[in-house]
């Protein structure tokens, strides 16, 4: 079975490529390196012992995409490619809508032309907005608070319409909670450009003395210690969720959404303390005001993904914080 992975050199894409190869799949990767680096391909080869079949191209370029589908005998697609910075999407909404939606339409059109109708789509728990009930089930009310989130929600809608028009498609929509950590080799991991927006890469840079201190955005939320609570999931668990999903879409038709989370929420302070304790480092922090658009708490009900796909997260908090720091130490630019 040959899987086309769009955005396969990115954070989640690269870890998924490793697990696909570990599970005996053939992989073809497309990326334009808009938020990743070519060296990831060498690291993937080092980890898997396999040369990765790769096309550097923009997914919006339907002509080039057709060439890939002509050359490669693709059975199914995992679609990660897309812009993903919440703040940037607020200042550049058109760029987000144009890129994320255009590229997906181009991909789906070419897939239809080649009669390849199996896809796993990378969505996000951001589509739940400010949840009314916790833990969050897949049938919860959907809403978004920024253009990035809206692109995910709109693409979910496009996929649902596509399935209504042709029920021979098989579509799995995966709603990720908060992926953290890195592959155990320390060769691939999360490597954001510039100052990180997300908690874990920021903690890592503070621990590594590349940034002076962490700003904790609010300690007056209605949570156990007042700081925000999220469902952090180890990146290798998340990657394995894609293996379960691709196995499922290959063997079934239909469309469905699945939460990929652990079901356990940790606060910002719990994350900082776990990081300090496991890695034996200092993480100085200041409590500052709430960040615009943040919610108090968000964690998954992971049962549906377990019942239907057989997916269950296995890594604990220690492994998340340890692998995140291990990757940073091995790849420090200091
Ligand atoms: N936080 C800080 N300081 C920081 C960064 C984050 O205190 O420097 C806090 C946030 O306030 C929040 C928690 O850490 O309480 C997690 O924040 P992240 O930015 O790491 O993650 P979010 O939950 O805000 O957003 C992430 C992804 C989104 C995705 C969403 C899905 O960044 O792309 O999860 O739920 F949409």
Short mmCIF file of C-alpha atoms and ligand atoms in Angstrom, two decimals:
data_model
loop_
_atom_site.label_atom_id
_atom_site.label_comp_id
_atom_site.label_asym_id
_atom_site.label_seq_id
_atom_site.Cartn_x
_atom_site.Cartn_y
_atom_site.Cartn_z
CA UNK A 1 0.00 0.00 0.00
CA UNK A 2 1.38 3.37 -1.00
CA UNK A 3 0.38 6.44 1.00
CA UNK A 4 0.81 10.01 -0.21
CA UNK A 5 1.66 12.26 2.75
CA UNK A 6 1.18 15.98 2.14
CA UNK A 7 3.19 18.14 4.53
CA UNK A 8 5.28 15.08 5.33
CA UNK A 9 8.36 16.96 6.51
CA UNK A 10 6.44 18.97 9.13
CA UNK A 11 6.20 18.14 12.82
CA UNK A 12 3.25 15.74 12.76
CA UNK A 13 3.84 14.64 9.16
CA UNK A 14 7.44 13.52 9.75
CA UNK A 15 6.56 11.45 12.81
CA UNK A 16 3.71 9.85 10.89
CA UNK A 17 6.02 8.97 7.99
CA UNK A 18 8.22 7.05 10.47
CA UNK A 19 5.27 5.05 11.82
CA UNK A 20 3.90 4.39 8.32
CA UNK A 21 7.23 2.89 7.30
CA UNK A 22 7.44 0.96 10.59
CA UNK A 23 4.04 -0.50 9.73
CA UNK A 24 5.08 -1.64 6.27
CA UNK A 25 3.56 1.15 4.17
CA UNK A 26 5.24 2.67 1.13
CA UNK A 27 5.35 6.44 1.47
CA UNK A 28 5.47 9.33 -0.98
CA UNK A 29 5.96 12.76 0.58
CA UNK A 30 5.00 16.16 -0.82
CA UNK A 31 6.12 19.37 0.87
CA UNK A 32 7.10 22.91 -0.10
CA UNK A 33 9.17 23.47 3.08
CA UNK A 34 7.08 26.51 3.97
CA UNK A 35 7.43 25.54 7.64
CA UNK A 36 9.99 22.72 7.62
CA UNK A 37 13.48 21.93 6.39
CA UNK A 38 14.93 19.57 3.76
CA UNK A 39 17.23 18.01 6.38
CA UNK A 40 14.16 16.27 7.85
CA UNK A 41 14.31 13.92 4.84
CA UNK A 42 17.86 12.84 5.82
CA UNK A 43 16.72 12.31 9.40
CA UNK A 44 13.78 10.20 8.23
CA UNK A 45 16.20 8.06 6.24
CA UNK A 46 18.46 7.72 9.29
CA UNK A 47 15.54 6.62 11.48
CA UNK A 48 13.84 4.27 9.03
CA UNK A 49 16.78 3.07 6.90
CA UNK A 50 14.66 3.90 3.84
CA UNK A 51 15.07 6.55 1.17
CA UNK A 52 11.96 8.71 1.24
CA UNK A 53 10.30 9.31 -2.11
CA UNK A 54 9.87 13.07 -2.15
CA UNK A 55 8.39 15.84 -4.31
CA UNK A 56 9.11 19.48 -3.48
CA UNK A 57 6.01 21.28 -4.65
CA UNK A 58 3.07 23.42 -3.69
CA UNK A 59 -0.12 21.42 -3.34
CA UNK A 60 -2.08 24.26 -4.96
CA UNK A 61 -0.28 23.40 -8.22
CA UNK A 62 -2.80 20.89 -9.62
CA UNK A 63 -0.73 20.24 -12.75
CA UNK A 64 2.30 19.10 -10.78
CA UNK A 65 0.08 17.12 -8.47
CA UNK A 66 -1.40 15.26 -11.44
CA UNK A 67 2.13 14.32 -12.47
CA UNK A 68 2.74 12.82 -9.03
CA UNK A 69 -0.47 10.81 -9.19
CA UNK A 70 0.43 9.67 -12.72
CA UNK A 71 3.88 8.48 -11.67
CA UNK A 72 3.12 6.99 -8.29
CA UNK A 73 0.60 4.29 -7.66
CA UNK A 74 -1.10 6.00 -4.72
CA UNK A 75 -3.68 4.04 -2.69
CA UNK A 76 -4.60 6.63 -0.06
CA UNK A 77 -3.65 10.10 1.20
CA UNK A 78 -2.86 11.63 4.58
CA UNK A 79 -3.29 15.39 4.26
CA UNK A 80 -1.27 17.47 6.73
CA UNK A 81 -0.13 20.36 4.54
CA UNK A 82 -1.39 23.76 5.66
CA UNK A 83 -0.57 26.91 7.58
CA UNK A 84 -1.14 26.51 11.30
CA UNK A 85 -0.25 29.61 13.31
CA UNK A 86 -3.33 30.96 15.07
CA UNK A 87 -2.00 34.52 15.58
CA UNK A 88 -0.71 34.84 12.02
CA UNK A 89 -4.07 33.67 10.69
CA UNK A 90 -5.75 36.60 12.45
CA UNK A 91 -3.44 39.11 10.76
CA UNK A 92 -3.37 37.32 7.37
CA UNK A 93 -6.78 35.67 6.99
CA UNK A 94 -6.83 35.70 3.19
CA UNK A 95 -3.47 33.99 3.02
CA UNK A 96 -4.80 31.27 5.34
CA UNK A 97 -8.05 30.76 3.47
CA UNK A 98 -6.33 30.82 0.08
CA UNK A 99 -3.59 28.39 1.02
CA UNK A 100 -5.36 25.88 3.24
CA UNK A 101 -8.58 25.66 1.25
CA UNK A 102 -7.11 25.94 -2.26
CA UNK A 103 -4.55 23.23 -1.60
CA UNK A 104 -7.21 20.90 -0.22
CA UNK A 105 -9.54 21.50 -3.18
CA UNK A 106 -6.69 20.87 -5.59
CA UNK A 107 -5.81 17.64 -3.78
CA UNK A 108 -9.42 16.39 -3.68
CA UNK A 109 -10.00 17.21 -7.36
CA UNK A 110 -6.90 15.34 -8.46
CA UNK A 111 -7.75 12.42 -6.18
CA UNK A 112 -11.22 12.26 -7.77
CA UNK A 113 -9.74 12.32 -11.27
CA UNK A 114 -7.53 9.35 -10.41
CA UNK A 115 -10.34 7.60 -8.58
CA UNK A 116 -8.43 7.55 -5.29
CA UNK A 117 -11.02 8.15 -2.62
CA UNK A 118 -9.35 7.37 0.68
CA UNK A 119 -8.14 10.24 2.81
CA UNK A 120 -7.17 11.03 6.39
CA UNK A 121 -7.46 14.74 7.16
CA UNK A 122 -5.55 16.62 9.79
CA UNK A 123 -8.12 18.68 11.69
CA UNK A 124 -7.89 20.16 15.17
CA UNK A 125 -9.68 20.37 18.49
CA UNK A 126 -9.84 24.07 17.71
CA UNK A 127 -13.11 23.26 15.84
CA UNK A 128 -14.78 22.81 19.26
CA UNK A 129 -14.28 26.51 20.10
CA UNK A 130 -14.97 27.12 23.80
CA UNK A 131 -16.47 23.74 24.73
CA UNK A 132 -19.74 23.63 26.65
CA UNK A 133 -18.94 20.24 28.19
CA UNK A 134 -15.78 18.38 29.15
CA UNK A 135 -14.45 15.92 28.16
CA UNK A 136 -15.26 16.81 24.55
CA UNK A 137 -17.07 14.26 22.39
CA UNK A 138 -16.99 14.31 18.60
CA UNK A 139 -20.66 15.36 18.40
CA UNK A 140 -20.08 18.53 20.46
CA UNK A 141 -21.10 21.89 19.00
CA UNK A 142 -18.55 23.26 16.53
CA UNK A 143 -17.31 26.84 16.29
CA UNK A 144 -14.04 28.67 15.76
CA UNK A 145 -12.43 31.84 17.01
CA UNK A 146 -9.78 32.49 14.34
CA UNK A 147 -9.23 32.04 10.57
CA UNK A 148 -6.87 29.08 11.07
CA UNK A 149 -9.59 27.23 12.97
CA UNK A 150 -12.15 28.25 10.37
CA UNK A 151 -10.06 26.71 7.58
CA UNK A 152 -10.13 23.40 9.48
CA UNK A 153 -13.88 23.62 10.03
CA UNK A 154 -14.59 24.58 6.40
CA UNK A 155 -12.45 21.73 5.11
CA UNK A 156 -14.35 19.32 7.36
CA UNK A 157 -17.52 20.67 5.69
CA UNK A 158 -16.05 20.27 2.19
CA UNK A 159 -15.19 16.63 2.98
CA UNK A 160 -18.70 15.99 4.29
CA UNK A 161 -20.25 17.48 1.12
CA UNK A 162 -17.91 15.41 -1.01
CA UNK A 163 -19.01 12.24 0.75
CA UNK A 164 -22.70 13.14 0.31
CA UNK A 165 -22.06 13.54 -3.43
CA UNK A 166 -20.24 10.20 -3.69
CA UNK A 167 -20.50 7.65 -0.92
CA UNK A 168 -17.68 5.51 -2.23
CA UNK A 169 -15.23 7.87 -0.49
CA UNK A 170 -13.61 6.85 2.74
CA UNK A 171 -12.69 9.82 4.92
CA UNK A 172 -11.29 10.04 8.46
CA UNK A 173 -11.16 13.49 10.04
CA UNK A 174 -8.74 13.53 12.97
CA UNK A 175 -9.15 16.28 15.55
CA UNK A 176 -5.85 16.68 17.32
CA UNK A 177 -5.56 17.99 20.84
CA UNK A 178 -2.11 19.32 21.84
CA UNK A 179 0.75 17.32 20.30
CA UNK A 180 4.07 17.58 22.15
CA UNK A 181 7.39 15.73 22.43
CA UNK A 182 9.60 14.16 19.81
CA UNK A 183 10.74 10.88 18.32
CA UNK A 184 12.87 8.88 20.76
CA UNK A 185 15.91 9.16 18.49
CA UNK A 186 15.98 12.93 19.02
CA UNK A 187 16.43 13.29 15.25
CA UNK A 188 13.04 14.81 14.46
CA UNK A 189 10.84 17.02 16.61
CA UNK A 190 9.08 20.36 16.78
CA UNK A 191 11.17 23.15 15.37
CA UNK A 192 9.13 26.34 15.01
CA UNK A 193 10.66 29.34 13.26
CA UNK A 194 11.27 32.35 15.52
CA UNK A 195 9.72 32.76 18.96
CA UNK A 196 7.34 29.86 19.63
CA UNK A 197 3.62 30.49 20.15
CA UNK A 198 2.92 27.15 21.79
CA UNK A 199 3.64 26.19 25.35
CA UNK A 200 5.99 23.21 25.00
CA UNK A 201 8.45 24.68 22.46
CA UNK A 202 8.52 27.85 24.56
CA UNK A 203 9.31 25.93 27.77
CA UNK A 204 12.05 24.07 25.89
CA UNK A 205 13.70 27.32 24.78
CA UNK A 206 13.56 28.75 28.30
CA UNK A 207 15.03 25.56 29.79
CA UNK A 208 17.76 25.71 27.15
CA UNK A 209 18.43 29.37 28.05
CA UNK A 210 17.55 30.58 24.55
CA UNK A 211 14.74 32.69 26.06
CA UNK A 212 14.83 34.29 29.53
CA UNK A 213 11.49 33.20 30.98
CA UNK A 214 8.08 31.80 30.19
CA UNK A 215 5.02 34.03 30.30
CA UNK A 216 2.09 32.10 31.73
CA UNK A 217 -1.05 33.57 30.22
CA UNK A 218 -3.35 33.94 33.22
CA UNK A 219 -3.75 32.17 36.57
CA UNK A 220 -7.35 33.17 37.16
CA UNK A 221 -9.12 30.54 35.05
CA UNK A 222 -11.67 28.24 36.61
CA UNK A 223 -9.21 25.32 36.77
CA UNK A 224 -7.44 23.49 39.63
CA UNK A 225 -4.57 26.01 39.86
CA UNK A 226 -6.00 28.83 37.73
CA UNK A 227 -3.81 28.18 34.67
CA UNK A 228 -5.13 26.82 31.35
CA UNK A 229 -5.73 23.08 31.00
CA UNK A 230 -5.05 21.13 27.78
CA UNK A 231 -4.90 17.53 26.59
CA UNK A 232 -1.23 17.05 25.66
CA UNK A 233 -0.55 13.99 23.52
CA UNK A 234 2.85 12.50 22.67
CA UNK A 235 3.66 13.01 18.99
CA UNK A 236 4.41 9.30 18.50
CA UNK A 237 0.97 8.44 19.89
CA UNK A 238 -0.56 10.98 17.53
CA UNK A 239 1.38 9.47 14.61
CA UNK A 240 0.12 6.01 15.57
CA UNK A 241 -3.43 7.37 15.53
CA UNK A 242 -2.87 8.03 11.82
CA UNK A 243 -1.85 4.42 11.25
CA UNK A 244 -5.11 3.25 12.85
CA UNK A 245 -7.04 5.77 10.75
CA UNK A 246 -5.35 4.86 7.46
CA UNK A 247 -5.90 1.13 8.17
CA UNK A 248 -9.55 1.96 8.75
CA UNK A 249 -10.09 4.05 5.60
CA UNK A 250 -8.34 1.46 3.46
CA UNK A 251 -10.76 -1.22 4.64
CA UNK A 252 -14.04 0.72 4.93
CA UNK A 253 -16.05 3.45 3.23
CA UNK A 254 -17.79 6.31 5.02
CA UNK A 255 -16.87 9.54 6.75
CA UNK A 256 -16.25 10.09 10.45
CA UNK A 257 -14.48 12.39 12.92
CA UNK A 258 -12.21 11.18 15.71
CA UNK A 259 -10.59 12.91 18.66
CA UNK A 260 -6.90 12.16 19.04
CA UNK A 261 -6.13 12.99 22.65
CA UNK A 262 -5.35 11.17 25.89
CA UNK A 263 -8.47 12.22 27.78
CA UNK A 264 -6.37 13.78 30.56
CA UNK A 265 -5.93 17.52 30.99
CA UNK A 266 -2.83 19.13 32.51
CA UNK A 267 -2.49 22.76 33.56
CA UNK A 268 0.31 25.05 32.41
CA UNK A 269 1.88 24.87 35.88
CA UNK A 270 1.67 21.07 35.90
CA UNK A 271 3.48 21.02 32.55
CA UNK A 272 6.18 23.39 33.79
CA UNK A 273 6.67 21.38 36.98
CA UNK A 274 6.81 18.05 35.17
CA UNK A 275 9.35 19.48 32.73
CA UNK A 276 11.56 20.78 35.56
CA UNK A 277 11.39 17.58 37.57
CA UNK A 278 11.95 15.09 34.74
CA UNK A 279 14.69 17.05 32.98
CA UNK A 280 16.25 18.51 36.14
CA UNK A 281 16.33 22.03 34.74
CA UNK A 282 15.06 25.46 35.73
CA UNK A 283 12.11 27.04 33.91
CA UNK A 284 11.69 30.58 35.26
CA UNK A 285 8.25 32.05 34.62
CA UNK A 286 6.06 35.11 35.15
CA UNK A 287 2.31 35.17 35.42
CA UNK A 288 0.95 37.65 32.90
CA UNK A 289 -2.53 38.49 31.56
CA UNK A 290 -4.69 36.04 29.62
CA UNK A 291 -3.95 35.60 25.92
CA UNK A 292 -6.75 36.72 23.59
CA UNK A 293 -8.88 33.84 22.36
CA UNK A 294 -7.60 31.31 24.94
CA UNK A 295 -10.06 29.07 26.74
CA UNK A 296 -9.85 27.71 30.29
CA UNK A 297 -9.83 24.00 29.59
CA UNK A 298 -9.95 21.58 26.68
CA UNK A 299 -9.58 17.81 26.81
CA UNK A 300 -10.84 14.93 24.75
CA UNK A 301 -13.20 12.09 25.30
CA UNK A 302 -10.93 9.57 23.50
CA UNK A 303 -13.39 6.65 23.62
CA UNK A 304 -14.80 6.85 20.11
CA UNK A 305 -11.32 6.64 18.52
CA UNK A 306 -10.68 3.62 20.73
CA UNK A 307 -13.97 1.89 19.93
CA UNK A 308 -13.87 2.48 16.20
CA UNK A 309 -10.17 2.67 15.32
CA UNK A 310 -8.64 0.83 18.28
CA UNK A 311 -6.52 3.90 19.06
CA UNK A 312 -5.36 4.60 22.59
CA UNK A 313 -2.55 6.96 23.63
CA UNK A 314 0.20 5.15 25.51
CA UNK A 315 2.88 7.66 26.43
CA UNK A 316 2.73 9.58 29.70
CA UNK A 317 3.68 13.10 30.68
CA UNK A 318 7.28 12.17 31.63
CA UNK A 319 7.95 10.78 28.16
CA UNK A 320 6.42 13.88 26.57
CA UNK A 321 8.58 16.38 28.45
CA UNK A 322 11.71 14.22 28.31
CA UNK A 323 11.58 13.63 24.56
CA UNK A 324 10.84 17.31 23.90
CA UNK A 325 13.98 18.35 25.80
CA UNK A 326 16.10 15.55 24.34
CA UNK A 327 15.32 16.81 20.83
CA UNK A 328 16.13 20.39 21.84
CA UNK A 329 19.50 19.47 23.35
CA UNK A 330 20.49 17.44 20.31
CA UNK A 331 19.44 20.16 17.90
CA UNK A 332 20.27 23.32 19.84
CA UNK A 333 21.40 26.21 17.66
CA UNK A 334 23.06 27.93 20.61
N1 LIG B 1 0.60 29.18 27.24
C1 LIG B 1 1.28 29.99 28.11
N2 LIG B 1 2.42 30.61 27.68
C2 LIG B 1 2.91 30.45 26.41
C3 LIG B 1 2.19 29.62 25.52
C4 LIG B 1 1.04 29.01 25.96
O1 LIG B 1 0.88 30.16 29.27
O2 LIG B 1 3.94 31.05 26.07
C5 LIG B 1 -0.62 28.47 27.69
C6 LIG B 1 -1.87 28.85 26.94
O3 LIG B 1 -2.47 29.98 27.54
C7 LIG B 1 -2.71 27.56 27.08
C8 LIG B 1 -1.67 26.47 27.10
O4 LIG B 1 -0.44 27.09 27.46
O5 LIG B 1 -3.38 27.55 28.30
C9 LIG B 1 -1.48 25.79 25.75
O6 LIG B 1 -1.23 26.76 24.75
P1 LIG B 1 -0.69 26.39 23.29
O7 LIG B 1 -0.48 27.67 22.56
O8 LIG B 1 0.45 25.46 23.41
O9 LIG B 1 -1.88 25.56 22.66
P2 LIG B 1 -3.42 25.95 22.41
O10 LIG B 1 -4.24 24.98 23.18
O11 LIG B 1 -3.67 27.38 22.63
O12 LIG B 1 -3.53 25.73 20.85
C10 LIG B 1 -3.17 24.49 20.28
C11 LIG B 1 -2.64 24.70 18.87
C12 LIG B 1 -3.72 25.13 17.96
C13 LIG B 1 -4.87 24.21 18.01
C14 LIG B 1 -5.33 24.01 19.43
C15 LIG B 1 -6.33 22.88 19.44
O13 LIG B 1 -1.64 25.69 18.86
O14 LIG B 1 -3.22 25.11 16.63
O15 LIG B 1 -4.24 23.62 20.28
O16 LIG B 1 -6.96 22.78 20.63
F1 LIG B 1 -5.87 24.69 17.28
#
